[in-house]
Amino acid sequence: MVGGGQLARMTHEAGIPLGIKFKLLSDTPQDSAAQVVSEVVVGDYRDLDTLRAFARGCDVITFDHEHVPTAHLRALEADGIPVRPGPDALVHAQDKGVMRAKLDAIGVPCPRHRIVSGPEDAARFAAEVAGDGAMGPDGVRESPGEGRWPADGSGGGFPVVLKTVRGGYDGKGVWVVRSSKEAEEPFRAGVPVLAEEKVDFARELAANIVRSPHGQAVAYSVVESIQVDGVCDTVIAPAPGLDPELAGHAQELALRIGQELDVVGHLAVELFETADGRILVNELAMRPHNSGHWTQDGAITSQFANHVRAVLDLPLGDPRPRARWTVMANVLGGDYPDMYSAYLHCMARDPQLKIHMYGKDVKPGRKVGHVNTYGDDLAEVRERAAHAAGYLRGTITE
């Protein structure tokens, strides 16, 4: 596995019962997964020689992040090393411009968008969204269902969302801008920028699926993902109050995207549920994902176990939930570096609580772990998760 973060740590854990020999390419020996994996290579995944040397002797390469250069992955494939997901799939999670173009081509509903060249172009995009639309290159007024502009002029103009096409995560590389002046910052890095309409959404959802090389696929319950300051805070499985037909549509959409892109492994499709009852695709991730952490304790087969099975082309496990409700809450670092002293209180208060810590140094706002709770009463399950995460962080003291 390339990448030594918490996703690699938890994927390694899922492979232990199967006797999987796990080799890790990590940035440092202190990375989350490097602390627990026996065979660790410390090196730069951006260096092709390092990557080739690491891959030598591996049966398959997979990832806990999407940042390995696409050309390097093609070189590994040319060397005869199976890469899963492959570069032709993974590029859609690496490059938001490529992703949007592909989703448009296969008819997947997305926010209206286009690549913009500078602050003035971003302002033109905002005006197009607010105005009566723009003509496409074929002379046809473009429609929102294909990532284009509505003929009736609906849409909000400023504010719009600007994203660097590569490298952003957890709110990084993403700006909500309200004027062309505010739009200057995203262009300072000198990389392409994608402009998107700011969607009037009721909430954020995620549809997680896993797909194997021979096309077997499973879909987990659609979840609600609650963000705070651009970072996932809480995930509720299944999404409460979601119309069953819309939930089924979201699962089918994720399965279709996985098939069209030939994804192998875990695919997270982040979604907006709009105020008028539609779903739009926001982002794609081709690795285990924060919105799937609940599956560790809340599903028959976790996202991590199924990712391992998929990349090794083993039969996939049952994704069905074990309980009526499961809630995951991220534990963020606060002003109390010794979180472990809080275990006594949390475990005594809630013997069913599941705590997953990543072995990271505690820094304010940094993801250092998560908790899972489950049960039949959603309000109670949410309270238990919020209390445990808050107590571990130090924002709750009783």
Short mmCIF file of C-alpha atoms in Angstrom, two decimals:
data_model
loop_
_atom_site.label_atom_id
_atom_site.label_comp_id
_atom_site.label_asym_id
_atom_site.label_seq_id
_atom_site.Cartn_x
_atom_site.Cartn_y
_atom_site.Cartn_z
CA MET A 1 0.00 0.00 0.00
CA VAL A 2 1.31 3.42 -0.97
CA GLY A 3 0.73 5.95 1.80
CA GLY A 4 1.19 5.56 5.55
CA GLY A 5 -1.86 7.31 6.97
CA GLN A 6 -4.74 6.03 9.05
CA LEU A 7 -6.49 4.50 6.03
CA ALA A 8 -3.48 2.25 5.46
CA ARG A 9 -3.38 1.44 9.18
CA MET A 10 -7.00 0.29 9.20
CA THR A 11 -6.68 -1.55 5.86
CA HIS A 12 -3.69 -3.47 7.28
CA GLU A 13 -5.78 -4.38 10.33
CA ALA A 14 -8.50 -5.77 8.06
CA GLY A 15 -5.95 -7.96 6.25
CA ILE A 16 -4.53 -9.57 9.40
CA PRO A 17 -7.29 -12.23 9.81
CA LEU A 18 -6.63 -13.33 6.20
CA GLY A 19 -2.90 -13.61 6.75
CA ILE A 20 -2.19 -10.93 4.17
CA LYS A 21 1.47 -9.88 4.02
CA PHE A 22 1.36 -6.12 3.94
CA LYS A 23 4.16 -3.87 2.67
CA LEU A 24 3.99 -0.12 3.14
CA LEU A 25 5.54 2.87 1.38
CA SER A 26 5.47 5.61 3.99
CA ASP A 27 6.72 9.18 4.13
CA THR A 28 8.17 8.74 7.64
CA PRO A 29 8.59 5.93 10.20
CA GLN A 30 6.21 7.81 12.49
CA ASP A 31 3.24 7.75 10.09
CA SER A 32 0.08 6.14 11.41
CA ALA A 33 0.39 2.86 9.49
CA ALA A 34 4.19 2.70 9.74
CA GLN A 35 3.80 2.26 13.51
CA VAL A 36 1.99 -1.08 13.10
CA VAL A 37 3.09 -2.61 9.76
CA SER A 38 6.12 -4.89 9.96
CA GLU A 39 7.54 -4.23 6.47
CA VAL A 40 7.89 -0.48 5.93
CA VAL A 41 9.80 1.30 3.18
CA VAL A 42 10.37 4.98 3.93
CA GLY A 43 10.51 6.96 0.72
CA ASP A 44 8.95 9.51 -1.62
CA TYR A 45 6.08 8.12 -3.71
CA ARG A 46 6.70 10.93 -6.22
CA ASP A 47 10.07 9.41 -7.13
CA LEU A 48 9.61 6.76 -9.81
CA ASP A 49 12.75 4.78 -8.91
CA THR A 50 11.62 4.60 -5.27
CA LEU A 51 8.16 3.52 -6.33
CA ARG A 52 9.50 0.84 -8.69
CA ALA A 53 11.85 -0.55 -6.06
CA PHE A 54 9.02 -0.68 -3.53
CA ALA A 55 6.65 -2.43 -5.97
CA ARG A 56 9.17 -5.12 -6.88
CA GLY A 57 7.93 -8.44 -5.53
CA CYS A 58 4.44 -7.16 -4.66
CA ASP A 59 1.39 -9.06 -5.95
CA VAL A 60 -0.67 -5.88 -6.16
CA ILE A 61 -0.34 -2.15 -5.38
CA THR A 62 -3.11 -0.09 -3.79
CA PHE A 63 -3.27 3.29 -2.04
CA ASP A 64 -4.41 5.23 0.99
CA HIS A 65 -4.33 8.49 -1.01
CA GLU A 66 -4.73 9.56 -4.65
CA HIS A 67 -1.55 11.61 -5.06
CA VAL A 68 0.81 9.19 -6.85
CA PRO A 69 1.53 10.71 -10.29
CA THR A 70 -0.56 9.06 -12.99
CA ALA A 71 2.50 8.52 -15.23
CA HIS A 72 4.24 6.61 -12.42
CA LEU A 73 1.27 4.24 -12.13
CA ARG A 74 1.35 3.60 -15.86
CA ALA A 75 5.06 2.78 -15.53
CA LEU A 76 4.27 0.22 -12.81
CA GLU A 77 1.65 -1.38 -15.02
CA ALA A 78 4.16 -1.52 -17.86
CA ASP A 79 6.49 -3.34 -15.45
CA GLY A 80 3.76 -5.96 -14.97
CA ILE A 81 2.66 -4.84 -11.48
CA PRO A 82 -1.14 -4.88 -10.98
CA VAL A 83 -2.26 -1.43 -9.79
CA ARG A 84 -5.72 -1.27 -8.21
CA PRO A 85 -7.44 1.00 -8.86
CA GLY A 86 -5.61 1.46 -12.15
CA PRO A 87 -4.39 4.83 -13.42
CA ASP A 88 -7.21 5.13 -15.98
CA ALA A 89 -9.70 4.97 -13.10
CA LEU A 90 -7.71 6.79 -10.43
CA VAL A 91 -7.13 9.88 -12.57
CA HIS A 92 -10.83 10.71 -12.06
CA ALA A 93 -10.19 11.04 -8.33
CA GLN A 94 -6.88 12.85 -8.88
CA ASP A 95 -8.09 15.49 -11.32
CA LYS A 96 -11.42 17.21 -10.75
CA GLY A 97 -11.49 18.56 -14.29
CA VAL A 98 -11.08 15.07 -15.74
CA MET A 99 -13.73 13.77 -13.33
CA ARG A 100 -16.30 16.41 -14.29
CA ALA A 101 -15.72 15.85 -18.02
CA LYS A 102 -16.20 12.10 -17.65
CA LEU A 103 -19.29 12.40 -15.45
CA ASP A 104 -20.77 14.81 -18.01
CA ALA A 105 -20.06 12.32 -20.79
CA ILE A 106 -21.88 9.49 -19.02
CA GLY A 107 -24.83 11.65 -17.99
CA VAL A 108 -24.21 11.85 -14.23
CA PRO A 109 -25.88 14.87 -12.56
CA CYS A 110 -23.30 17.36 -11.23
CA PRO A 111 -23.20 21.00 -10.15
CA ARG A 112 -22.76 23.39 -13.08
CA HIS A 113 -19.06 23.92 -13.67
CA ARG A 114 -16.17 24.72 -16.00
CA ILE A 115 -12.43 25.30 -15.89
CA VAL A 116 -11.70 29.02 -15.48
CA SER A 117 -8.54 30.89 -16.43
CA GLY A 118 -8.48 33.68 -13.84
CA PRO A 119 -10.54 35.88 -11.48
CA GLU A 120 -12.29 37.66 -14.36
CA ASP A 121 -13.23 34.34 -15.93
CA ALA A 122 -14.55 33.18 -12.57
CA ALA A 123 -16.71 36.32 -12.48
CA ARG A 124 -17.99 35.50 -15.99
CA PHE A 125 -18.84 32.01 -14.81
CA ALA A 126 -20.77 33.45 -11.87
CA ALA A 127 -22.66 35.75 -14.22
CA GLU A 128 -23.49 32.82 -16.51
CA VAL A 129 -24.88 30.85 -13.57
CA ALA A 130 -26.92 33.84 -12.45
CA GLY A 131 -27.96 34.91 -15.94
CA ASP A 132 -29.71 33.19 -18.80
CA GLY A 133 -27.05 30.61 -19.53
CA ALA A 134 -24.16 30.23 -21.92
CA MET A 135 -23.88 28.73 -25.35
CA GLY A 136 -21.86 25.58 -25.68
CA PRO A 137 -19.35 25.01 -28.49
CA ASP A 138 -22.04 23.28 -30.54
CA GLY A 139 -24.27 26.37 -30.35
CA VAL A 140 -26.74 24.65 -28.02
CA ARG A 141 -27.68 26.24 -24.75
CA GLU A 142 -26.21 23.97 -22.11
CA SER A 143 -28.23 22.24 -19.43
CA PRO A 144 -27.51 21.74 -15.70
CA GLY A 145 -27.98 17.98 -15.77
CA GLU A 146 -24.83 17.72 -17.87
CA GLY A 147 -22.81 20.19 -15.83
CA ARG A 148 -24.01 23.08 -18.04
CA TRP A 149 -26.19 26.15 -17.72
CA PRO A 150 -30.01 26.21 -17.49
CA ALA A 151 -31.95 27.92 -20.29
CA ASP A 152 -34.31 29.50 -17.75
CA GLY A 153 -31.43 31.35 -16.06
CA SER A 154 -31.88 29.67 -12.65
CA GLY A 155 -28.79 29.65 -10.42
CA GLY A 156 -27.13 31.94 -7.92
CA GLY A 157 -24.06 33.57 -9.48
CA PHE A 158 -21.68 34.69 -6.71
CA PRO A 159 -20.87 33.06 -4.42
CA VAL A 160 -19.29 30.26 -6.45
CA VAL A 161 -16.92 27.49 -5.45
CA LEU A 162 -13.39 27.41 -6.85
CA LYS A 163 -11.27 24.25 -6.57
CA THR A 164 -7.74 23.44 -7.64
CA VAL A 165 -8.15 20.47 -9.96
CA ARG A 166 -5.53 18.41 -8.11
CA GLY A 167 -4.41 17.98 -4.53
CA GLY A 168 -7.31 19.28 -2.42
CA TYR A 169 -8.82 17.42 0.55
CA ASP A 170 -10.67 18.21 3.81
CA GLY A 171 -11.52 21.71 2.61
CA LYS A 172 -7.97 22.43 1.39
CA GLY A 173 -7.76 23.63 -2.21
CA VAL A 174 -11.41 24.75 -2.05
CA TRP A 175 -12.66 28.34 -1.80
CA VAL A 176 -16.14 29.85 -1.62
CA VAL A 177 -15.70 33.23 -3.30
CA ARG A 178 -18.13 36.13 -3.35
CA SER A 179 -16.38 38.46 -5.80
CA SER A 180 -13.68 38.48 -8.47
CA LYS A 181 -11.37 40.02 -5.84
CA GLU A 182 -11.86 37.03 -3.54
CA ALA A 183 -11.26 34.78 -6.55
CA GLU A 184 -7.61 35.80 -6.85
CA GLU A 185 -6.25 33.43 -4.17
CA PRO A 186 -6.95 30.08 -5.94
CA PHE A 187 -4.94 31.14 -9.02
CA ARG A 188 -1.75 32.04 -7.14
CA ALA A 189 -0.54 28.44 -7.18
CA GLY A 190 -0.47 28.50 -10.98
CA VAL A 191 -2.55 25.32 -11.40
CA PRO A 192 -5.86 24.86 -13.25
CA VAL A 193 -8.94 25.90 -11.31
CA LEU A 194 -12.44 24.45 -11.57
CA ALA A 195 -15.40 26.75 -10.94
CA GLU A 196 -18.66 25.26 -9.69
CA GLU A 197 -21.98 26.70 -8.72
CA LYS A 198 -22.59 26.83 -4.97
CA VAL A 199 -25.35 24.28 -4.67
CA ASP A 200 -28.39 24.98 -2.53
CA PHE A 201 -28.24 21.61 -0.80
CA ALA A 202 -30.25 20.30 2.10
CA ARG A 203 -27.45 17.99 3.28
CA GLU A 204 -24.45 15.98 2.12
CA LEU A 205 -24.68 12.26 1.48
CA ALA A 206 -22.20 9.56 0.50
CA ALA A 207 -22.69 6.33 -1.43
CA ASN A 208 -19.89 3.82 -0.83
CA ILE A 209 -19.35 0.80 -3.06
CA VAL A 210 -16.60 -1.78 -3.56
CA ARG A 211 -15.85 -3.44 -6.88
CA SER A 212 -13.54 -6.33 -7.80
CA PRO A 213 -11.51 -6.86 -11.00
CA HIS A 214 -14.04 -9.32 -12.41
CA GLY A 215 -16.92 -6.90 -11.83
CA GLN A 216 -18.51 -8.12 -8.60
CA ALA A 217 -19.72 -5.10 -6.64
CA VAL A 218 -21.43 -4.38 -3.33
CA ALA A 219 -23.11 -1.19 -2.09
CA TYR A 220 -23.26 0.05 1.49
CA SER A 221 -26.15 2.01 2.98
CA VAL A 222 -26.22 5.63 1.82
CA VAL A 223 -25.08 7.83 4.70
CA GLU A 224 -25.45 11.44 5.78
CA SER A 225 -22.13 13.22 6.18
CA ILE A 226 -22.05 16.31 8.39
CA GLN A 227 -19.17 18.72 7.75
CA VAL A 228 -17.76 21.35 10.11
CA ASP A 229 -15.34 23.90 8.61
CA GLY A 230 -14.87 21.71 5.55
CA VAL A 231 -13.93 18.61 7.58
CA CYS A 232 -16.15 15.57 8.12
CA ASP A 233 -17.45 15.66 11.70
CA THR A 234 -20.23 13.03 11.88
CA VAL A 235 -21.56 10.27 9.65
CA ILE A 236 -25.00 8.72 10.19
CA ALA A 237 -25.76 5.32 8.67
CA PRO A 238 -28.20 5.05 7.07
CA ALA A 239 -29.03 8.67 6.21
CA PRO A 240 -32.10 9.47 8.32
CA GLY A 241 -35.30 10.33 6.48
CA LEU A 242 -33.85 9.58 3.05
CA ASP A 243 -36.51 8.48 0.60
CA PRO A 244 -35.85 4.78 -0.17
CA GLU A 245 -36.20 5.44 -3.90
CA LEU A 246 -33.62 8.23 -3.75
CA ALA A 247 -31.30 6.03 -1.65
CA GLY A 248 -31.57 3.27 -4.24
CA HIS A 249 -30.90 5.80 -7.00
CA ALA A 250 -27.75 6.97 -5.19
CA GLN A 251 -26.48 3.39 -4.83
CA GLU A 252 -27.21 2.66 -8.49
CA LEU A 253 -25.43 5.87 -9.50
CA ALA A 254 -22.32 4.90 -7.51
CA LEU A 255 -22.34 1.38 -8.97
CA ARG A 256 -22.67 2.79 -12.49
CA ILE A 257 -19.79 5.23 -11.94
CA GLY A 258 -17.66 2.37 -10.63
CA GLN A 259 -18.43 0.29 -13.69
CA GLU A 260 -17.98 3.11 -16.22
CA LEU A 261 -14.62 4.11 -14.72
CA ASP A 262 -13.56 0.48 -14.15
CA VAL A 263 -12.80 1.11 -10.49
CA VAL A 264 -11.24 -1.73 -8.50
CA GLY A 265 -11.48 -1.39 -4.73
CA HIS A 266 -13.44 1.07 -2.66
CA LEU A 267 -15.21 4.02 -4.29
CA ALA A 268 -16.83 6.82 -2.28
CA VAL A 269 -19.25 9.05 -4.17
CA GLU A 270 -19.87 12.24 -2.21
CA LEU A 271 -23.29 13.70 -2.99
CA PHE A 272 -25.41 16.77 -2.47
CA GLU A 273 -29.09 16.22 -1.72
CA THR A 274 -30.66 19.40 -3.07
CA ALA A 275 -33.48 21.35 -1.49
CA ASP A 276 -35.78 20.19 -4.32
CA GLY A 277 -35.05 16.49 -3.77
CA ARG A 278 -32.35 15.69 -6.36
CA ILE A 279 -28.86 14.32 -5.88
CA LEU A 280 -25.72 15.76 -7.49
CA VAL A 281 -22.24 14.26 -7.44
CA ASN A 282 -19.77 16.42 -5.53
CA GLU A 283 -16.52 14.41 -5.31
CA LEU A 284 -15.09 10.92 -5.91
CA ALA A 285 -12.55 9.05 -3.77
CA MET A 286 -11.02 5.71 -4.82
CA ARG A 287 -9.77 4.37 -1.50
CA PRO A 288 -11.32 3.70 1.90
CA HIS A 289 -13.09 6.87 2.97
CA ASN A 290 -14.08 8.74 6.11
CA SER A 291 -17.77 8.32 5.22
CA GLY A 292 -17.24 4.54 5.41
CA HIS A 293 -15.52 4.33 8.81
CA TRP A 294 -18.84 3.40 10.41
CA THR A 295 -18.63 0.03 8.61
CA GLN A 296 -15.84 -1.14 10.95
CA ASP A 297 -18.41 -1.79 13.68
CA GLY A 298 -21.71 -1.21 11.91
CA ALA A 299 -21.54 -3.48 8.83
CA ILE A 300 -21.10 -7.22 8.41
CA THR A 301 -18.01 -6.57 6.26
CA SER A 302 -16.14 -3.28 6.66
CA GLN A 303 -15.02 -1.05 3.80
CA PHE A 304 -11.42 -1.94 4.70
CA ALA A 305 -12.00 -5.71 4.56
CA ASN A 306 -13.84 -5.41 1.26
CA HIS A 307 -11.14 -3.17 -0.19
CA VAL A 308 -8.55 -5.86 0.65
CA ARG A 309 -10.78 -8.53 -0.90
CA ALA A 310 -11.36 -6.45 -4.02
CA VAL A 311 -7.74 -5.64 -4.81
CA LEU A 312 -6.82 -9.33 -4.31
CA ASP A 313 -9.83 -10.38 -6.44
CA LEU A 314 -11.42 -12.37 -3.62
CA PRO A 315 -15.21 -12.70 -3.30
CA LEU A 316 -16.63 -9.61 -1.62
CA GLY A 317 -18.27 -9.66 1.81
CA ASP A 318 -21.79 -8.74 2.90
CA PRO A 319 -22.13 -4.92 3.22
CA ARG A 320 -25.42 -4.95 5.16
CA PRO A 321 -25.61 -3.07 8.48
CA ARG A 322 -25.50 -4.91 11.80
CA ALA A 323 -27.68 -2.39 13.66
CA ARG A 324 -30.58 -0.07 12.90
CA TRP A 325 -28.33 2.98 13.30
CA THR A 326 -24.58 3.49 13.40
CA VAL A 327 -22.98 6.88 14.01
CA MET A 328 -19.32 7.74 13.46
CA ALA A 329 -17.84 10.88 14.98
CA ASN A 330 -14.33 12.06 14.17
CA VAL A 331 -12.04 12.84 17.08
CA LEU A 332 -10.11 16.03 16.43
CA GLY A 333 -7.09 17.17 18.38
CA GLY A 334 -7.64 19.82 21.03
CA ASP A 335 -5.60 21.32 23.83
CA TYR A 336 -5.22 18.01 25.71
CA PRO A 337 -2.46 15.86 24.17
CA ASP A 338 -3.04 12.86 26.47
CA MET A 339 -6.33 11.59 25.08
CA TYR A 340 -5.77 8.13 26.48
CA SER A 341 -6.52 9.25 30.03
CA ALA A 342 -10.07 9.91 28.78
CA TYR A 343 -10.58 6.20 28.00
CA LEU A 344 -11.52 5.42 31.60
CA HIS A 345 -14.50 7.76 31.48
CA CYS A 346 -15.61 6.97 27.93
CA MET A 347 -15.44 3.20 28.28
CA ALA A 348 -17.13 3.17 31.67
CA ARG A 349 -19.91 5.46 30.48
CA ASP A 350 -20.58 3.48 27.28
CA PRO A 351 -19.36 -0.15 27.26
CA GLN A 352 -20.58 -0.55 23.64
CA LEU A 353 -18.45 2.38 22.43
CA LYS A 354 -15.83 1.57 19.79
CA ILE A 355 -12.74 3.82 19.81
CA HIS A 356 -10.32 3.89 16.88
CA MET A 357 -7.19 6.01 17.41
CA TYR A 358 -4.56 6.57 14.71
CA GLY A 359 -1.35 6.95 16.74
CA LYS A 360 -0.92 10.55 15.64
CA ASP A 361 0.53 13.44 17.62
CA VAL A 362 -2.33 15.53 18.90
CA LYS A 363 -2.59 18.92 17.23
CA PRO A 364 -5.60 21.27 17.39
CA GLY A 365 -8.05 20.45 14.60
CA ARG A 366 -6.14 17.39 13.34
CA LYS A 367 -8.01 14.10 12.82
CA VAL A 368 -6.52 11.74 15.38
CA GLY A 369 -9.21 9.08 15.58
CA HIS A 370 -12.91 8.32 15.45
CA VAL A 371 -15.59 6.62 17.51
CA ASN A 372 -18.48 4.41 16.43
CA THR A 373 -21.74 3.90 18.28
CA TYR A 374 -24.78 1.88 17.26
CA GLY A 375 -28.28 1.00 18.45
CA ASP A 376 -32.00 1.34 17.79
CA ASP A 377 -32.59 4.93 18.99
CA LEU A 378 -30.93 7.46 16.67
CA ALA A 379 -30.99 10.37 19.13
CA GLU A 380 -29.32 8.24 21.80
CA VAL A 381 -26.75 6.84 19.38
CA ARG A 382 -25.84 10.34 18.16
CA GLU A 383 -25.52 11.66 21.71
CA ARG A 384 -23.19 8.80 22.69
CA ALA A 385 -20.93 9.42 19.69
CA ALA A 386 -20.84 13.19 20.18
CA HIS A 387 -20.11 12.85 23.90
CA ALA A 388 -17.26 10.39 23.39
CA ALA A 389 -15.64 12.42 20.60
CA GLY A 390 -16.00 15.62 22.63
CA TYR A 391 -14.63 14.05 25.81
CA LEU A 392 -11.62 12.60 23.99
CA ARG A 393 -10.92 16.02 22.51
CA GLY A 394 -11.42 17.79 25.83
CA THR A 395 -14.37 19.98 24.89
CA ILE A 396 -16.63 17.94 27.21
CA THR A 397 -15.35 17.34 30.76
CA GLU A 398 -18.18 15.45 32.47
#
